[in-house]
Amino acid sequence: MSVASLNAQLSEISLTGNYTTTSKLFLHPEASNPDIKYIYEELNDIYSITAEIRYGISESIETALAFETIRKTIARDDFNLNGAAISIEEGYKLYPIDLSVYYRLPFSSDKFKFFMGGGVGVYIGKMIRNVVNVSTENAGFNIDFGIQASLGIDYYINDKIALRGHIRFRDPEIKLKSKYTDVFVNYEGRIYLIYPDEYTTKVNIDGITFGIGIVVNLVGIMPF
């Protein structure tokens, strides 16, 4: 049975490894002074994993639900702790959930399926900041929404297994309200007070995402 004959009922799962080129972490996004408000750190070369389920609703249209996990940190050696410059780990975790619609391009074949699509995304986030013995936790429910678009190709090894490559474009921004797990930091035998104990940052993933992965066709395996 050819891939083309399965498209009207195509149901599949995929696992993809991703590389995103750039992102920004704004340290004081709620500051009134624009010189401070737009201070950011570059967190580039981001790796992530995506699991996606697709279901074909027509010969050329598919819907999809994707779950992704992203973690990116950098080391800083200029964190101001009451006048002392110390080294910390800083970054973010994001959990994007994307609902998409894909269109199979007409020049696709049994072996090569070209697709393009887009949709909406829900982004759940957490700030990472490790200051010696103190870390951070969410001070609220950090969630935001955005849109995304992608282009891709599937190469079918056989009717059940394919290799996937894709490019995704998105520009989500999410504010992260956080608080320290403790207000006292023990650094080099001295106790420092962290103030304020709650703070807000903002993540903007503005880079292009490249992905490569494997697809399993569920037609004939699963009862839907």
PDB file of C-alpha atoms in Angstrom:
ATOM      1  CA  MET A   1       0.000   0.000   0.000  1.00  0.00           C
ATOM      2  CA  SER A   2       1.418   3.379  -0.962  1.00  0.00           C
ATOM      3  CA  VAL A   3       1.717   6.401   1.285  1.00  0.00           C
ATOM      4  CA  ALA A   4      -0.523   8.375  -1.055  1.00  0.00           C
ATOM      5  CA  SER A   5      -3.410   5.938  -0.522  1.00  0.00           C
ATOM      6  CA  LEU A   6      -3.203   6.449   3.239  1.00  0.00           C
ATOM      7  CA  ASN A   7      -3.465  10.224   3.283  1.00  0.00           C
ATOM      8  CA  ALA A   8      -7.257  10.440   3.713  1.00  0.00           C
ATOM      9  CA  GLN A   9      -6.928   8.681   7.077  1.00  0.00           C
ATOM     10  CA  LEU A  10      -3.305   9.382   7.959  1.00  0.00           C
ATOM     11  CA  SER A  11      -2.608   9.114  11.676  1.00  0.00           C
ATOM     12  CA  GLU A  12       0.960   9.345  12.936  1.00  0.00           C
ATOM     13  CA  ILE A  13       3.267  10.189  15.798  1.00  0.00           C
ATOM     14  CA  SER A  14       6.709  11.730  15.570  1.00  0.00           C
ATOM     15  CA  LEU A  15       9.666  12.555  17.772  1.00  0.00           C
ATOM     16  CA  THR A  16      11.918  15.404  16.681  1.00  0.00           C
ATOM     17  CA  GLY A  17      15.144  16.913  17.926  1.00  0.00           C
ATOM     18  CA  ASN A  18      15.312  20.682  17.427  1.00  0.00           C
ATOM     19  CA  TYR A  19      17.924  23.411  17.224  1.00  0.00           C
ATOM     20  CA  THR A  20      16.820  27.044  17.672  1.00  0.00           C
ATOM     21  CA  THR A  21      19.259  29.764  16.718  1.00  0.00           C
ATOM     22  CA  THR A  22      18.563  32.601  19.183  1.00  0.00           C
ATOM     23  CA  SER A  23      16.568  33.784  22.180  1.00  0.00           C
ATOM     24  CA  LYS A  24      16.603  36.709  24.591  1.00  0.00           C
ATOM     25  CA  LEU A  25      16.092  36.936  28.346  1.00  0.00           C
ATOM     26  CA  PHE A  26      14.971  40.428  29.419  1.00  0.00           C
ATOM     27  CA  LEU A  27      16.036  41.041  33.009  1.00  0.00           C
ATOM     28  CA  HIS A  28      13.800  44.024  33.892  1.00  0.00           C
ATOM     29  CA  PRO A  29      10.839  44.021  31.459  1.00  0.00           C
ATOM     30  CA  GLU A  30       8.569  46.026  33.778  1.00  0.00           C
ATOM     31  CA  ALA A  31      11.031  48.866  34.428  1.00  0.00           C
ATOM     32  CA  SER A  32       9.791  52.360  33.558  1.00  0.00           C
ATOM     33  CA  ASN A  33      13.226  53.455  32.318  1.00  0.00           C
ATOM     34  CA  PRO A  34      13.636  52.149  28.730  1.00  0.00           C
ATOM     35  CA  ASP A  35      17.417  51.947  29.160  1.00  0.00           C
ATOM     36  CA  ILE A  36      16.798  49.326  31.850  1.00  0.00           C
ATOM     37  CA  LYS A  37      13.621  47.781  30.447  1.00  0.00           C
ATOM     38  CA  TYR A  38      15.325  46.567  27.269  1.00  0.00           C
ATOM     39  CA  ILE A  39      18.441  45.106  28.870  1.00  0.00           C
ATOM     40  CA  TYR A  40      18.648  41.459  27.870  1.00  0.00           C
ATOM     41  CA  GLU A  41      20.956  38.480  27.760  1.00  0.00           C
ATOM     42  CA  GLU A  42      21.392  36.436  24.600  1.00  0.00           C
ATOM     43  CA  LEU A  43      20.732  32.738  25.104  1.00  0.00           C
ATOM     44  CA  ASN A  44      21.554  31.135  21.774  1.00  0.00           C
ATOM     45  CA  ASP A  45      22.054  27.622  20.385  1.00  0.00           C
ATOM     46  CA  ILE A  46      19.002  26.069  22.030  1.00  0.00           C
ATOM     47  CA  TYR A  47      18.258  22.337  21.830  1.00  0.00           C
ATOM     48  CA  SER A  48      14.853  20.816  22.477  1.00  0.00           C
ATOM     49  CA  ILE A  49      12.657  17.760  21.858  1.00  0.00           C
ATOM     50  CA  THR A  50       9.166  17.690  20.344  1.00  0.00           C
ATOM     51  CA  ALA A  51       6.566  14.910  20.344  1.00  0.00           C
ATOM     52  CA  GLU A  52       3.727  15.390  17.865  1.00  0.00           C
ATOM     53  CA  ILE A  53       0.506  13.591  16.958  1.00  0.00           C
ATOM     54  CA  ARG A  54      -1.051  14.180  13.532  1.00  0.00           C
ATOM     55  CA  TYR A  55      -4.398  13.123  12.125  1.00  0.00           C
ATOM     56  CA  GLY A  56      -5.410  13.511   8.485  1.00  0.00           C
ATOM     57  CA  ILE A  57      -8.839  15.027   7.946  1.00  0.00           C
ATOM     58  CA  SER A  58      -8.627  14.977   4.144  1.00  0.00           C
ATOM     59  CA  GLU A  59      -6.265  13.880   1.416  1.00  0.00           C
ATOM     60  CA  SER A  60      -4.128  17.002   1.787  1.00  0.00           C
ATOM     61  CA  ILE A  61      -4.989  18.467   5.228  1.00  0.00           C
ATOM     62  CA  GLU A  62      -3.687  17.308   8.607  1.00  0.00           C
ATOM     63  CA  THR A  63      -4.233  18.602  12.123  1.00  0.00           C
ATOM     64  CA  ALA A  64      -1.545  18.221  14.773  1.00  0.00           C
ATOM     65  CA  LEU A  65      -0.913  18.587  18.486  1.00  0.00           C
ATOM     66  CA  ALA A  66       2.716  18.965  19.568  1.00  0.00           C
ATOM     67  CA  PHE A  67       4.436  19.054  22.948  1.00  0.00           C
ATOM     68  CA  GLU A  68       7.948  20.480  23.314  1.00  0.00           C
ATOM     69  CA  THR A  69      10.365  20.872  26.197  1.00  0.00           C
ATOM     70  CA  ILE A  70      13.077  23.559  26.145  1.00  0.00           C
ATOM     71  CA  ARG A  71      15.773  24.309  28.720  1.00  0.00           C
ATOM     72  CA  LYS A  72      18.522  26.871  28.234  1.00  0.00           C
ATOM     73  CA  THR A  73      20.928  28.398  30.754  1.00  0.00           C
ATOM     74  CA  ILE A  74      24.113  30.451  30.761  1.00  0.00           C
ATOM     75  CA  ALA A  75      26.699  31.293  33.403  1.00  0.00           C
ATOM     76  CA  ARG A  76      26.957  34.899  34.615  1.00  0.00           C
ATOM     77  CA  ASP A  77      29.833  36.251  36.682  1.00  0.00           C
ATOM     78  CA  ASP A  78      28.431  39.749  37.260  1.00  0.00           C
ATOM     79  CA  PHE A  79      25.362  39.128  39.420  1.00  0.00           C
ATOM     80  CA  ASN A  80      25.177  41.895  42.019  1.00  0.00           C
ATOM     81  CA  LEU A  81      24.646  40.479  45.489  1.00  0.00           C
ATOM     82  CA  ASN A  82      24.612  43.531  47.754  1.00  0.00           C
ATOM     83  CA  GLY A  83      27.760  44.899  46.150  1.00  0.00           C
ATOM     84  CA  ALA A  84      29.495  41.555  45.604  1.00  0.00           C
ATOM     85  CA  ALA A  85      29.779  40.344  41.994  1.00  0.00           C
ATOM     86  CA  ILE A  86      29.252  36.581  41.992  1.00  0.00           C
ATOM     87  CA  SER A  87      28.772  33.800  39.458  1.00  0.00           C
ATOM     88  CA  ILE A  88      25.297  32.348  38.936  1.00  0.00           C
ATOM     89  CA  GLU A  89      23.439  30.082  36.518  1.00  0.00           C
ATOM     90  CA  GLU A  90      20.538  31.783  34.755  1.00  0.00           C
ATOM     91  CA  GLY A  91      18.061  30.846  32.059  1.00  0.00           C
ATOM     92  CA  TYR A  92      14.619  29.397  31.528  1.00  0.00           C
ATOM     93  CA  LYS A  93      12.452  26.354  30.940  1.00  0.00           C
ATOM     94  CA  LEU A  94       9.621  26.491  28.420  1.00  0.00           C
ATOM     95  CA  TYR A  95       6.934  23.963  27.560  1.00  0.00           C
ATOM     96  CA  PRO A  96       5.317  24.937  24.228  1.00  0.00           C
ATOM     97  CA  ILE A  97       2.073  23.218  23.217  1.00  0.00           C
ATOM     98  CA  ASP A  98       1.234  23.822  19.548  1.00  0.00           C
ATOM     99  CA  LEU A  99      -2.035  23.190  17.709  1.00  0.00           C
ATOM    100  CA  SER A 100      -1.409  23.249  13.966  1.00  0.00           C
ATOM    101  CA  VAL A 101      -2.962  22.638  10.578  1.00  0.00           C
ATOM    102  CA  TYR A 102      -0.717  21.296   7.807  1.00  0.00           C
ATOM    103  CA  TYR A 103      -1.237  21.295   4.057  1.00  0.00           C
ATOM    104  CA  ARG A 104       0.407  18.641   1.934  1.00  0.00           C
ATOM    105  CA  LEU A 105       1.942  20.333  -1.096  1.00  0.00           C
ATOM    106  CA  PRO A 106       0.740  18.982  -4.464  1.00  0.00           C
ATOM    107  CA  PHE A 107       4.174  18.038  -5.780  1.00  0.00           C
ATOM    108  CA  SER A 108       4.588  15.426  -3.012  1.00  0.00           C
ATOM    109  CA  SER A 109       5.072  11.770  -3.951  1.00  0.00           C
ATOM    110  CA  ASP A 110       4.844   8.360  -2.307  1.00  0.00           C
ATOM    111  CA  LYS A 111       8.388   8.729  -0.975  1.00  0.00           C
ATOM    112  CA  PHE A 112       8.551  12.466  -0.318  1.00  0.00           C
ATOM    113  CA  LYS A 113       5.808  14.410   1.452  1.00  0.00           C
ATOM    114  CA  PHE A 114       6.284  18.182   1.448  1.00  0.00           C
ATOM    115  CA  PHE A 115       4.126  20.172   3.842  1.00  0.00           C
ATOM    116  CA  MET A 116       3.573  23.661   5.157  1.00  0.00           C
ATOM    117  CA  GLY A 117       1.384  24.872   7.981  1.00  0.00           C
ATOM    118  CA  GLY A 118       0.923  26.909  11.078  1.00  0.00           C
ATOM    119  CA  GLY A 119      -1.218  27.462  14.102  1.00  0.00           C
ATOM    120  CA  VAL A 120      -1.327  28.697  17.654  1.00  0.00           C
ATOM    121  CA  GLY A 121       0.911  27.931  20.594  1.00  0.00           C
ATOM    122  CA  VAL A 122       0.550  27.934  24.355  1.00  0.00           C
ATOM    123  CA  TYR A 123       3.793  28.591  26.233  1.00  0.00           C
ATOM    124  CA  ILE A 124       4.246  27.629  29.880  1.00  0.00           C
ATOM    125  CA  GLY A 125       7.482  28.818  31.453  1.00  0.00           C
ATOM    126  CA  LYS A 126       9.760  28.852  34.463  1.00  0.00           C
ATOM    127  CA  MET A 127      12.740  31.057  35.265  1.00  0.00           C
ATOM    128  CA  ILE A 128      16.021  29.394  36.231  1.00  0.00           C
ATOM    129  CA  ARG A 129      18.333  31.343  38.517  1.00  0.00           C
ATOM    130  CA  ASN A 130      20.704  29.505  40.842  1.00  0.00           C
ATOM    131  CA  VAL A 131      22.491  31.838  43.258  1.00  0.00           C
ATOM    132  CA  VAL A 132      24.906  29.688  45.292  1.00  0.00           C
ATOM    133  CA  ASN A 133      22.544  27.794  47.628  1.00  0.00           C
ATOM    134  CA  VAL A 134      19.347  29.553  46.525  1.00  0.00           C
ATOM    135  CA  SER A 135      17.206  28.821  43.452  1.00  0.00           C
ATOM    136  CA  THR A 136      13.904  30.176  42.146  1.00  0.00           C
ATOM    137  CA  GLU A 137      10.325  29.015  41.790  1.00  0.00           C
ATOM    138  CA  ASN A 138       7.262  30.394  40.030  1.00  0.00           C
ATOM    139  CA  ALA A 139       5.462  33.230  41.808  1.00  0.00           C
ATOM    140  CA  GLY A 140       2.459  32.812  39.510  1.00  0.00           C
ATOM    141  CA  PHE A 141       1.159  30.797  36.572  1.00  0.00           C
ATOM    142  CA  ASN A 142       3.529  31.805  33.776  1.00  0.00           C
ATOM    143  CA  ILE A 143       1.679  31.290  30.497  1.00  0.00           C
ATOM    144  CA  ASP A 144       1.351  33.107  27.186  1.00  0.00           C
ATOM    145  CA  PHE A 145       0.159  32.533  23.628  1.00  0.00           C
ATOM    146  CA  GLY A 146       1.578  32.967  20.152  1.00  0.00           C
ATOM    147  CA  ILE A 147       1.490  31.860  16.536  1.00  0.00           C
ATOM    148  CA  GLN A 148       3.882  29.743  14.511  1.00  0.00           C
ATOM    149  CA  ALA A 149       4.464  28.563  10.945  1.00  0.00           C
ATOM    150  CA  SER A 150       6.561  25.768   9.497  1.00  0.00           C
ATOM    151  CA  LEU A 151       7.793  24.053   6.355  1.00  0.00           C
ATOM    152  CA  GLY A 152       8.920  20.457   6.186  1.00  0.00           C
ATOM    153  CA  ILE A 153       9.541  17.250   4.308  1.00  0.00           C
ATOM    154  CA  ASP A 154       8.993  13.594   5.190  1.00  0.00           C
ATOM    155  CA  TYR A 155      11.002  10.874   3.474  1.00  0.00           C
ATOM    156  CA  TYR A 156       9.220   7.532   3.748  1.00  0.00           C
ATOM    157  CA  ILE A 157      11.536   4.569   4.180  1.00  0.00           C
ATOM    158  CA  ASN A 158       8.463   2.332   3.959  1.00  0.00           C
ATOM    159  CA  ASP A 159       4.722   2.654   4.616  1.00  0.00           C
ATOM    160  CA  LYS A 160       5.226   2.895   8.385  1.00  0.00           C
ATOM    161  CA  ILE A 161       8.491   4.774   8.963  1.00  0.00           C
ATOM    162  CA  ALA A 162       9.647   8.158   7.693  1.00  0.00           C
ATOM    163  CA  LEU A 163      12.418  10.632   8.394  1.00  0.00           C
ATOM    164  CA  ARG A 164      11.307  14.239   8.939  1.00  0.00           C
ATOM    165  CA  GLY A 165      13.063  17.560   8.514  1.00  0.00           C
ATOM    166  CA  HIS A 166      11.402  20.899   9.156  1.00  0.00           C
ATOM    167  CA  ILE A 167      11.922  24.617   9.725  1.00  0.00           C
ATOM    168  CA  ARG A 168       9.696  26.483  12.171  1.00  0.00           C
ATOM    169  CA  PHE A 169       9.189  30.222  12.569  1.00  0.00           C
ATOM    170  CA  ARG A 170       7.787  31.711  15.774  1.00  0.00           C
ATOM    171  CA  ASP A 171       8.364  34.676  18.038  1.00  0.00           C
ATOM    172  CA  PRO A 172       6.809  33.969  21.457  1.00  0.00           C
ATOM    173  CA  GLU A 173       7.249  36.275  24.427  1.00  0.00           C
ATOM    174  CA  ILE A 174       6.402  35.145  27.936  1.00  0.00           C
ATOM    175  CA  LYS A 175       6.799  37.001  31.212  1.00  0.00           C
ATOM    176  CA  LEU A 176       8.098  34.901  34.089  1.00  0.00           C
ATOM    177  CA  LYS A 177       7.116  35.918  37.599  1.00  0.00           C
ATOM    178  CA  SER A 178       9.504  34.259  40.031  1.00  0.00           C
ATOM    179  CA  LYS A 179      10.596  34.253  43.641  1.00  0.00           C
ATOM    180  CA  TYR A 180      13.650  32.983  45.464  1.00  0.00           C
ATOM    181  CA  THR A 181      13.370  29.847  47.558  1.00  0.00           C
ATOM    182  CA  ASP A 182      15.233  31.685  50.336  1.00  0.00           C
ATOM    183  CA  VAL A 183      16.092  35.345  50.957  1.00  0.00           C
ATOM    184  CA  PHE A 184      19.494  34.557  52.491  1.00  0.00           C
ATOM    185  CA  VAL A 185      22.528  33.505  50.447  1.00  0.00           C
ATOM    186  CA  ASN A 186      25.592  31.959  52.058  1.00  0.00           C
ATOM    187  CA  TYR A 187      28.534  33.102  49.930  1.00  0.00           C
ATOM    188  CA  GLU A 188      32.165  32.622  50.982  1.00  0.00           C
ATOM    189  CA  GLY A 189      31.235  32.390  54.639  1.00  0.00           C
ATOM    190  CA  ARG A 190      29.047  35.503  54.650  1.00  0.00           C
ATOM    191  CA  ILE A 191      25.266  35.781  54.667  1.00  0.00           C
ATOM    192  CA  TYR A 192      23.710  38.093  52.068  1.00  0.00           C
ATOM    193  CA  LEU A 193      20.105  39.209  51.766  1.00  0.00           C
ATOM    194  CA  ILE A 194      18.533  38.939  48.295  1.00  0.00           C
ATOM    195  CA  TYR A 195      16.200  41.818  47.545  1.00  0.00           C
ATOM    196  CA  PRO A 196      13.641  41.912  46.106  1.00  0.00           C
ATOM    197  CA  ASP A 197      12.714  38.303  46.748  1.00  0.00           C
ATOM    198  CA  GLU A 198      10.198  38.359  43.858  1.00  0.00           C
ATOM    199  CA  TYR A 199      11.035  39.553  40.353  1.00  0.00           C
ATOM    200  CA  THR A 200       9.838  39.431  36.731  1.00  0.00           C
ATOM    201  CA  THR A 201      11.797  38.512  33.615  1.00  0.00           C
ATOM    202  CA  LYS A 202      10.727  37.928  30.010  1.00  0.00           C
ATOM    203  CA  VAL A 203      11.776  35.312  27.460  1.00  0.00           C
ATOM    204  CA  ASN A 204      11.614  35.929  23.721  1.00  0.00           C
ATOM    205  CA  ILE A 205      12.474  33.032  21.416  1.00  0.00           C
ATOM    206  CA  ASP A 206      13.059  34.940  18.199  1.00  0.00           C
ATOM    207  CA  GLY A 207      15.268  32.511  16.294  1.00  0.00           C
ATOM    208  CA  ILE A 208      14.537  29.980  13.559  1.00  0.00           C
ATOM    209  CA  THR A 209      14.007  26.372  14.654  1.00  0.00           C
ATOM    210  CA  PHE A 210      15.430  23.485  12.629  1.00  0.00           C
ATOM    211  CA  GLY A 211      14.272  19.965  13.394  1.00  0.00           C
ATOM    212  CA  ILE A 212      15.018  16.408  12.356  1.00  0.00           C
ATOM    213  CA  GLY A 213      13.243  13.314  13.587  1.00  0.00           C
ATOM    214  CA  ILE A 214      11.381  10.097  12.946  1.00  0.00           C
ATOM    215  CA  VAL A 215       7.727   9.513  12.054  1.00  0.00           C
ATOM    216  CA  VAL A 216       5.670   6.384  12.736  1.00  0.00           C
ATOM    217  CA  ASN A 217       2.516   5.897  10.665  1.00  0.00           C
ATOM    218  CA  LEU A 218      -0.219   4.467  12.909  1.00  0.00           C
ATOM    219  CA  VAL A 219      -2.646   3.406  10.188  1.00  0.00           C
ATOM    220  CA  GLY A 220      -3.237  -0.307  10.599  1.00  0.00           C
ATOM    221  CA  ILE A 221      -1.637  -0.247  14.062  1.00  0.00           C
ATOM    222  CA  MET A 222      -4.011   1.947  16.088  1.00  0.00           C
ATOM    223  CA  PRO A 223      -7.830   1.672  15.907  1.00  0.00           C
ATOM    224  CA  PHE A 224      -8.387   5.295  14.804  1.00  0.00           C
TER     225      PHE A 224
END
